[in-house]
Amino acid sequence: MSSTYGETVKISIFGESHGEGIGVVIDGLPAGEKIDFDKVLTQMGRRAPGKDKTATPRTESDLPKVLSGLLGDTLTGAPLCAVIENTNTRSGDYDNLMTCPRPAHADYTAYVKYHASNDVRGGGHFSGRLTAPLVFAGAVCRQLLEKQGIRIAAHIDRIGRVYDTRFHPLEIDGRLIDRLNLSSFALIDEGVEEAMRGEVEDARRNLDSIGGCVECAVTGLPAGVGEPMFDGLEGVIAKAVFGVPAVKGVEFGAGFALAKMKGSQANDAFRFNREGRVVTETNNCGGILGGISNGMPLIFRAVVKPTPSIARTQRTVDLEKGVNTEIEVQGRHDPCIVPRAVPVIEAVTAIALAQFLPR
């Protein structure tokens, strides 16, 4: 079961949702760099469950215990390993899932691939719980990036039918980045929060869930970062983003809207700015050309599907008896995982960009 990512900075995620704990090992971090652990805990807190009606009522402290790689506040160069204890589990809620898989969840595919040996409790290794160590790794990587002037921020682009304002494609205010980086319900236009929460509450009352989209931006990334073709920035970032459970689509810049444009509309014209730096007049390409950064804000969006575990009766199969049946999912689940996905998308973006840090 491979859960590793990266070449220069390599992460390996381990554990299951209802096991003793979950964690991450990070190889390739530079020795001697200082890490502000309070900032790490801030990002962990943004993702943690049990703090909002849009999230699962399962409460976990999500306090990472560092086993190696950090001496005081300084990276030693050894693999950085952190473990997060699972303390609030109700495994009995999942007793019927080994033979009756949940629709739209990995229960069935994992049953087939791992010969019915997979841990289904809380989704096991396929659970959104595994995003906690991702956020830990990303919180470390983003501090290294910030020392290079590279900053990352994301917000809830939409939940259901309600949209937030999108990032300005050419210039993103640092104060906005600061605010989003501390928010547990990250919005550019905070006036849409009530309507978004209404979408989530409506789904919850109807024993259902709802999906949405997260928009992420990177500033300070100089031109020339990335490689052509298979090691391009889009591919490296998309691979990391698709490692986040429930992400089903990624678009950069104008994305799929480019399909209805003419070249004269889609092309980003070049200009010298007042400082003599090459910039573009628009940013339909999302800051990437040929897999390489062009110095403009790198902007992409990730689609997050509705939580598959809902309390409504759903049709499924009984793999043991070989018959069609129905299932009512027990347990504690998010009616909408989009708000908690925001810091996770930021984290995997930081992990992806850490691959290009100067060595």
Short mmCIF file of C-alpha atoms in Angstrom, two decimals:
data_model
loop_
_atom_site.label_atom_id
_atom_site.label_comp_id
_atom_site.label_asym_id
_atom_site.label_seq_id
_atom_site.Cartn_x
_atom_site.Cartn_y
_atom_site.Cartn_z
CA MET A 1 0.00 0.00 0.00
CA SER A 2 2.00 2.95 -1.30
CA SER A 3 1.41 6.31 0.38
CA THR A 4 4.60 8.13 -0.52
CA TYR A 5 5.16 11.28 -2.54
CA GLY A 6 8.11 13.34 -3.69
CA GLU A 7 11.66 13.00 -4.92
CA THR A 8 13.82 15.65 -3.23
CA VAL A 9 11.52 16.08 -0.22
CA LYS A 10 9.79 12.74 0.23
CA ILE A 11 6.86 12.08 2.54
CA SER A 12 5.42 8.74 3.66
CA ILE A 13 2.01 8.68 5.37
CA PHE A 14 1.17 5.81 7.72
CA GLY A 15 -1.65 4.62 9.98
CA GLU A 16 -5.41 4.06 9.88
CA SER A 17 -8.33 6.14 11.08
CA HIS A 18 -9.11 3.86 14.05
CA GLY A 19 -5.63 2.46 14.65
CA GLU A 20 -3.40 3.53 17.52
CA GLY A 21 -2.19 6.53 15.58
CA ILE A 22 -1.37 8.11 12.24
CA GLY A 23 1.72 9.94 11.10
CA VAL A 24 4.29 10.94 8.54
CA VAL A 25 7.98 10.54 7.82
CA ILE A 26 9.60 13.36 5.83
CA ASP A 27 12.97 12.75 4.16
CA GLY A 28 15.17 15.38 2.49
CA LEU A 29 14.55 18.39 4.73
CA PRO A 30 17.59 20.68 5.04
CA ALA A 31 19.52 20.58 8.31
CA GLY A 32 19.81 23.74 10.37
CA GLU A 33 16.50 25.32 9.38
CA LYS A 34 14.37 26.54 12.29
CA ILE A 35 10.70 25.57 12.51
CA ASP A 36 8.10 27.56 14.45
CA PHE A 37 6.08 24.76 16.02
CA ASP A 38 3.28 27.10 17.10
CA LYS A 39 2.66 27.88 13.43
CA VAL A 40 2.54 24.15 12.71
CA LEU A 41 -0.08 23.70 15.43
CA THR A 42 -2.12 26.59 14.02
CA GLN A 43 -2.43 24.78 10.69
CA MET A 44 -3.23 21.49 12.43
CA GLY A 45 -6.01 23.26 14.33
CA ARG A 46 -7.59 24.60 11.15
CA ARG A 47 -8.05 21.05 9.86
CA ALA A 48 -8.96 19.37 13.18
CA PRO A 49 -12.49 17.92 13.54
CA GLY A 50 -15.20 18.67 16.06
CA LYS A 51 -14.96 22.47 16.05
CA ASP A 52 -17.74 23.48 13.65
CA LYS A 53 -21.25 22.34 12.64
CA THR A 54 -20.02 21.77 9.09
CA ALA A 55 -17.64 19.08 10.40
CA THR A 56 -17.86 15.68 12.04
CA PRO A 57 -18.54 15.79 15.81
CA ARG A 58 -15.60 13.43 16.34
CA THR A 59 -13.10 15.42 18.40
CA GLU A 60 -9.36 14.81 18.20
CA SER A 61 -6.62 17.02 19.62
CA ASP A 62 -4.39 16.33 16.59
CA LEU A 63 -1.26 17.12 18.60
CA PRO A 64 1.73 15.74 16.69
CA LYS A 65 4.47 14.03 18.68
CA VAL A 66 7.81 14.43 16.93
CA LEU A 67 9.94 11.29 17.23
CA SER A 68 12.97 12.37 15.20
CA GLY A 69 14.42 15.04 12.95
CA LEU A 70 13.79 18.09 15.15
CA LEU A 71 16.08 19.15 18.00
CA GLY A 72 14.48 22.00 19.87
CA ASP A 73 13.23 24.15 17.01
CA THR A 74 15.89 23.12 14.47
CA LEU A 75 15.79 20.48 11.74
CA THR A 76 18.63 18.00 12.24
CA GLY A 77 18.73 16.59 8.69
CA ALA A 78 17.51 13.19 9.89
CA PRO A 79 14.06 12.00 8.72
CA LEU A 80 11.40 14.07 10.46
CA CYS A 81 8.84 11.69 11.95
CA ALA A 82 5.64 12.77 13.68
CA VAL A 83 2.85 10.63 15.16
CA ILE A 84 -0.69 11.75 15.98
CA GLU A 85 -2.59 9.57 18.45
CA ASN A 86 -6.17 8.48 17.69
CA THR A 87 -8.13 8.99 20.90
CA ASN A 88 -11.82 9.23 19.94
CA THR A 89 -12.91 6.20 17.92
CA ARG A 90 -16.16 4.22 17.71
CA SER A 91 -15.13 1.23 15.64
CA GLY A 92 -18.40 -0.64 16.18
CA ASP A 93 -20.10 1.79 13.80
CA TYR A 94 -18.27 0.11 10.92
CA ASP A 95 -18.89 -3.60 11.61
CA ASN A 96 -21.02 -4.16 8.50
CA LEU A 97 -18.77 -2.40 5.98
CA MET A 98 -16.42 -5.29 5.26
CA THR A 99 -19.14 -7.14 3.40
CA CYS A 100 -21.48 -4.24 2.50
CA PRO A 101 -19.33 -1.45 1.01
CA ARG A 102 -20.44 2.18 1.15
CA PRO A 103 -21.32 3.72 -2.24
CA ALA A 104 -18.66 6.18 -3.49
CA HIS A 105 -16.18 5.10 -0.80
CA ALA A 106 -13.01 3.01 -1.16
CA ASP A 107 -14.49 0.09 0.82
CA TYR A 108 -15.13 -2.02 -2.29
CA THR A 109 -11.96 -1.24 -4.25
CA ALA A 110 -9.80 -1.81 -1.16
CA TYR A 111 -11.67 -5.09 -0.48
CA VAL A 112 -10.75 -6.30 -3.96
CA LYS A 113 -7.16 -5.03 -4.06
CA TYR A 114 -6.19 -6.15 -0.55
CA HIS A 115 -8.14 -9.43 -0.53
CA ALA A 116 -10.56 -8.34 2.23
CA SER A 117 -7.66 -7.62 4.61
CA ASN A 118 -8.08 -3.84 4.64
CA ASP A 119 -9.09 -2.00 7.81
CA VAL A 120 -12.57 -0.55 7.18
CA ARG A 121 -12.96 1.12 10.59
CA GLY A 122 -13.48 4.80 9.91
CA GLY A 123 -12.27 4.24 6.36
CA GLY A 124 -8.93 2.86 7.53
CA HIS A 125 -6.00 4.16 5.49
CA PHE A 126 -8.44 5.74 3.01
CA SER A 127 -9.98 8.04 5.60
CA GLY A 128 -9.85 11.82 5.56
CA ARG A 129 -8.25 11.38 8.99
CA LEU A 130 -4.99 10.77 7.11
CA THR A 131 -4.98 14.40 6.02
CA ALA A 132 -3.80 15.37 9.52
CA PRO A 133 -0.22 14.19 8.91
CA LEU A 134 -0.40 15.78 5.46
CA VAL A 135 -1.09 19.13 7.12
CA PHE A 136 1.83 18.58 9.51
CA ALA A 137 4.20 17.93 6.60
CA GLY A 138 2.81 20.87 4.65
CA ALA A 139 3.10 23.22 7.63
CA VAL A 140 6.81 22.40 7.85
CA CYS A 141 7.38 22.77 4.11
CA ARG A 142 5.52 26.07 3.86
CA GLN A 143 7.84 27.62 6.47
CA LEU A 144 10.82 26.69 4.28
CA LEU A 145 9.06 28.18 1.26
CA GLU A 146 8.22 31.41 3.09
CA LYS A 147 11.91 31.94 3.77
CA GLN A 148 12.26 32.05 -0.02
CA GLY A 149 9.43 34.60 -0.30
CA ILE A 150 6.91 32.00 -1.53
CA ARG A 151 3.48 32.16 0.12
CA ILE A 152 0.42 29.93 -0.18
CA ALA A 153 -3.23 30.62 0.61
CA ALA A 154 -6.54 28.97 -0.21
CA HIS A 155 -10.21 29.65 0.36
CA ILE A 156 -13.61 28.03 -0.14
CA ASP A 157 -14.36 28.77 -3.79
CA ARG A 158 -17.88 27.35 -3.52
CA ILE A 159 -20.16 25.12 -1.50
CA GLY A 160 -23.12 23.83 -3.44
CA ARG A 161 -24.76 26.80 -5.20
CA VAL A 162 -22.93 29.52 -3.23
CA TYR A 163 -19.70 31.04 -4.59
CA ASP A 164 -17.00 33.12 -2.93
CA THR A 165 -15.09 35.87 -4.77
CA ARG A 166 -12.03 34.43 -6.50
CA PHE A 167 -8.42 35.50 -6.13
CA HIS A 168 -7.36 38.46 -8.24
CA PRO A 169 -5.44 36.78 -11.05
CA LEU A 170 -2.61 39.35 -11.21
CA GLU A 171 -1.98 40.58 -7.67
CA ILE A 172 -2.88 39.06 -4.28
CA ASP A 173 -2.58 41.21 -1.17
CA GLY A 174 -0.33 39.80 1.55
CA ARG A 175 -2.87 40.87 4.18
CA LEU A 176 -5.46 38.64 2.54
CA ILE A 177 -2.99 35.74 2.64
CA ASP A 178 -2.38 36.39 6.34
CA ARG A 179 -6.10 36.33 7.10
CA LEU A 180 -6.85 33.20 5.09
CA ASN A 181 -3.90 31.35 6.65
CA LEU A 182 -5.51 31.73 10.09
CA SER A 183 -9.13 31.02 9.15
CA SER A 184 -11.04 27.78 9.78
CA PHE A 185 -13.78 28.90 7.34
CA ALA A 186 -11.59 30.67 4.82
CA LEU A 187 -13.39 33.14 2.56
CA ILE A 188 -12.33 36.17 0.55
CA ASP A 189 -15.85 37.62 0.78
CA GLU A 190 -16.89 36.84 4.35
CA GLY A 191 -20.39 38.04 3.50
CA VAL A 192 -21.20 34.69 1.82
CA GLU A 193 -20.45 32.61 4.92
CA GLU A 194 -24.06 32.50 6.15
CA ALA A 195 -25.34 31.32 2.77
CA MET A 196 -22.64 28.65 2.55
CA ARG A 197 -23.43 27.43 6.04
CA GLY A 198 -27.07 27.31 5.00
CA GLU A 199 -26.20 24.93 2.16
CA VAL A 200 -24.37 22.66 4.60
CA GLU A 201 -27.12 22.77 7.21
CA ASP A 202 -29.76 21.95 4.62
CA ALA A 203 -27.79 18.87 3.59
CA ARG A 204 -27.26 17.83 7.21
CA ARG A 205 -30.95 18.13 8.10
CA ASN A 206 -31.80 15.96 5.11
CA LEU A 207 -29.32 13.25 6.20
CA ASP A 208 -27.17 14.17 3.21
CA SER A 209 -23.87 15.86 2.36
CA ILE A 210 -22.70 18.48 -0.10
CA GLY A 211 -19.55 19.16 -2.09
CA GLY A 212 -17.71 22.21 -3.29
CA CYS A 213 -14.45 23.61 -4.52
CA VAL A 214 -11.24 25.05 -3.04
CA GLU A 215 -9.18 27.71 -4.80
CA CYS A 216 -5.48 27.94 -3.99
CA ALA A 217 -2.91 30.61 -4.90
CA VAL A 218 0.87 30.81 -4.66
CA THR A 219 2.69 34.15 -4.69
CA GLY A 220 6.38 34.94 -4.80
CA LEU A 221 7.22 31.99 -7.03
CA PRO A 222 9.87 33.26 -9.46
CA ALA A 223 9.79 32.56 -13.16
CA GLY A 224 11.64 29.42 -14.25
CA VAL A 225 10.53 26.90 -11.60
CA GLY A 226 9.47 23.51 -12.93
CA GLU A 227 10.24 21.16 -15.79
CA PRO A 228 8.60 20.37 -19.13
CA MET A 229 6.16 17.54 -19.69
CA PHE A 230 5.93 14.95 -16.92
CA ASP A 231 7.72 16.97 -14.23
CA GLY A 232 5.83 20.18 -14.95
CA LEU A 233 4.39 22.24 -12.13
CA GLU A 234 0.81 21.28 -13.01
CA GLY A 235 1.61 17.58 -12.84
CA VAL A 236 3.65 17.76 -9.65
CA ILE A 237 0.97 19.80 -7.87
CA ALA A 238 -1.95 17.79 -9.25
CA LYS A 239 -0.42 14.51 -8.11
CA ALA A 240 -0.17 15.86 -4.57
CA VAL A 241 -3.67 17.35 -4.65
CA PHE A 242 -5.20 14.10 -5.87
CA GLY A 243 -3.67 12.45 -2.82
CA VAL A 244 -6.29 14.29 -0.75
CA PRO A 245 -9.35 12.05 -0.28
CA ALA A 246 -12.49 13.33 -2.07
CA VAL A 247 -10.67 15.51 -4.64
CA LYS A 248 -12.05 14.60 -8.08
CA GLY A 249 -10.82 17.39 -10.33
CA VAL A 250 -8.13 20.09 -10.65
CA GLU A 251 -7.98 23.08 -13.01
CA PHE A 252 -5.25 25.72 -13.37
CA GLY A 253 -5.94 29.34 -14.24
CA ALA A 254 -9.07 29.65 -16.37
CA GLY A 255 -9.12 25.85 -16.53
CA PHE A 256 -12.04 24.31 -18.37
CA ALA A 257 -13.35 27.75 -19.29
CA LEU A 258 -10.52 27.84 -21.86
CA ALA A 259 -12.55 25.37 -23.93
CA LYS A 260 -14.95 28.15 -24.96
CA MET A 261 -12.31 30.84 -25.61
CA LYS A 262 -10.55 31.93 -28.75
CA GLY A 263 -6.77 32.15 -28.69
CA SER A 264 -7.03 35.93 -28.79
CA GLN A 265 -9.03 35.79 -25.55
CA ALA A 266 -7.05 33.07 -23.79
CA ASN A 267 -3.51 34.27 -24.53
CA ASP A 268 -1.85 36.22 -21.70
CA ALA A 269 -0.07 39.18 -23.31
CA PHE A 270 3.43 39.98 -21.99
CA ARG A 271 4.51 43.41 -20.75
CA PHE A 272 7.38 44.95 -18.76
CA ASN A 273 6.16 46.47 -15.51
CA ARG A 274 7.57 49.61 -13.88
CA GLU A 275 10.34 47.61 -12.23
CA GLY A 276 11.38 46.12 -15.57
CA ARG A 277 10.02 42.66 -14.74
CA VAL A 278 8.13 40.64 -17.36
CA VAL A 279 4.47 40.23 -16.36
CA THR A 280 1.26 39.24 -18.14
CA GLU A 281 -1.84 41.38 -18.63
CA THR A 282 -4.14 38.46 -17.79
CA ASN A 283 -3.51 35.13 -16.09
CA ASN A 284 -5.60 32.52 -17.88
CA CYS A 285 -2.64 30.12 -17.74
CA GLY A 286 -2.60 30.25 -13.92
CA GLY A 287 1.04 31.27 -13.72
CA ILE A 288 2.42 28.24 -15.57
CA LEU A 289 3.60 27.87 -19.18
CA GLY A 290 5.10 24.64 -20.47
CA GLY A 291 5.14 23.24 -16.95
CA ILE A 292 7.32 26.15 -15.77
CA SER A 293 6.33 29.14 -13.62
CA ASN A 294 6.16 32.50 -15.39
CA GLY A 295 6.38 34.67 -12.26
CA MET A 296 2.66 35.48 -12.00
CA PRO A 297 0.44 34.14 -9.18
CA LEU A 298 0.04 30.38 -9.51
CA ILE A 299 -3.70 29.72 -9.18
CA PHE A 300 -5.67 26.48 -9.31
CA ARG A 301 -8.93 25.00 -8.06
CA ALA A 302 -9.74 21.55 -6.70
CA VAL A 303 -13.19 20.00 -6.77
CA VAL A 304 -14.20 18.20 -3.57
CA LYS A 305 -17.00 15.65 -3.83
CA PRO A 306 -19.75 15.33 -1.20
CA THR A 307 -18.90 13.14 1.79
CA PRO A 308 -19.89 9.59 0.70
CA SER A 309 -20.87 8.50 4.23
CA ILE A 310 -24.43 9.77 4.65
CA ALA A 311 -27.20 8.62 6.99
CA ARG A 312 -29.73 7.98 4.22
CA THR A 313 -30.50 4.41 3.19
CA GLN A 314 -28.41 3.57 0.12
CA ARG A 315 -28.30 0.66 -2.28
CA THR A 316 -25.22 -1.59 -2.18
CA VAL A 317 -24.28 -5.26 -2.34
CA ASP A 318 -23.50 -7.95 0.21
CA LEU A 319 -20.17 -9.35 -0.96
CA GLU A 320 -20.39 -12.37 1.33
CA LYS A 321 -23.92 -13.44 0.41
CA GLY A 322 -23.72 -12.33 -3.21
CA VAL A 323 -26.99 -10.38 -3.13
CA ASN A 324 -28.15 -6.81 -3.57
CA THR A 325 -28.98 -5.07 -0.31
CA GLU A 326 -29.27 -1.69 1.41
CA ILE A 327 -27.08 0.06 3.96
CA GLU A 328 -27.48 2.80 6.53
CA VAL A 329 -24.10 4.28 7.38
CA GLN A 330 -23.44 4.79 11.07
CA GLY A 331 -20.65 6.86 12.60
CA ARG A 332 -19.80 10.57 12.70
CA HIS A 333 -19.18 12.23 9.37
CA ASP A 334 -18.83 15.72 7.90
CA PRO A 335 -21.93 17.00 6.07
CA CYS A 336 -19.38 19.04 4.09
CA ILE A 337 -15.62 18.52 4.11
CA VAL A 338 -14.78 21.59 2.00
CA PRO A 339 -13.92 23.99 4.90
CA ARG A 340 -11.52 21.46 6.46
CA ALA A 341 -10.07 20.68 3.02
CA VAL A 342 -8.76 24.24 2.62
CA PRO A 343 -5.67 23.87 4.89
CA VAL A 344 -5.08 20.40 3.41
CA ILE A 345 -4.93 21.78 -0.13
CA GLU A 346 -2.52 24.47 1.09
CA ALA A 347 -0.42 21.76 2.74
CA VAL A 348 -0.07 19.48 -0.27
CA THR A 349 0.73 22.50 -2.43
CA ALA A 350 3.59 23.34 -0.05
CA ILE A 351 4.81 19.74 -0.17
CA ALA A 352 4.72 19.83 -3.98
CA LEU A 353 6.60 23.12 -4.24
CA ALA A 354 9.18 21.93 -1.71
CA GLN A 355 10.39 19.58 -4.45
CA PHE A 356 11.81 22.66 -6.21
CA LEU A 357 13.54 24.29 -3.23
CA PRO A 358 17.20 25.10 -3.88
CA ARG A 359 19.47 22.38 -2.49
#
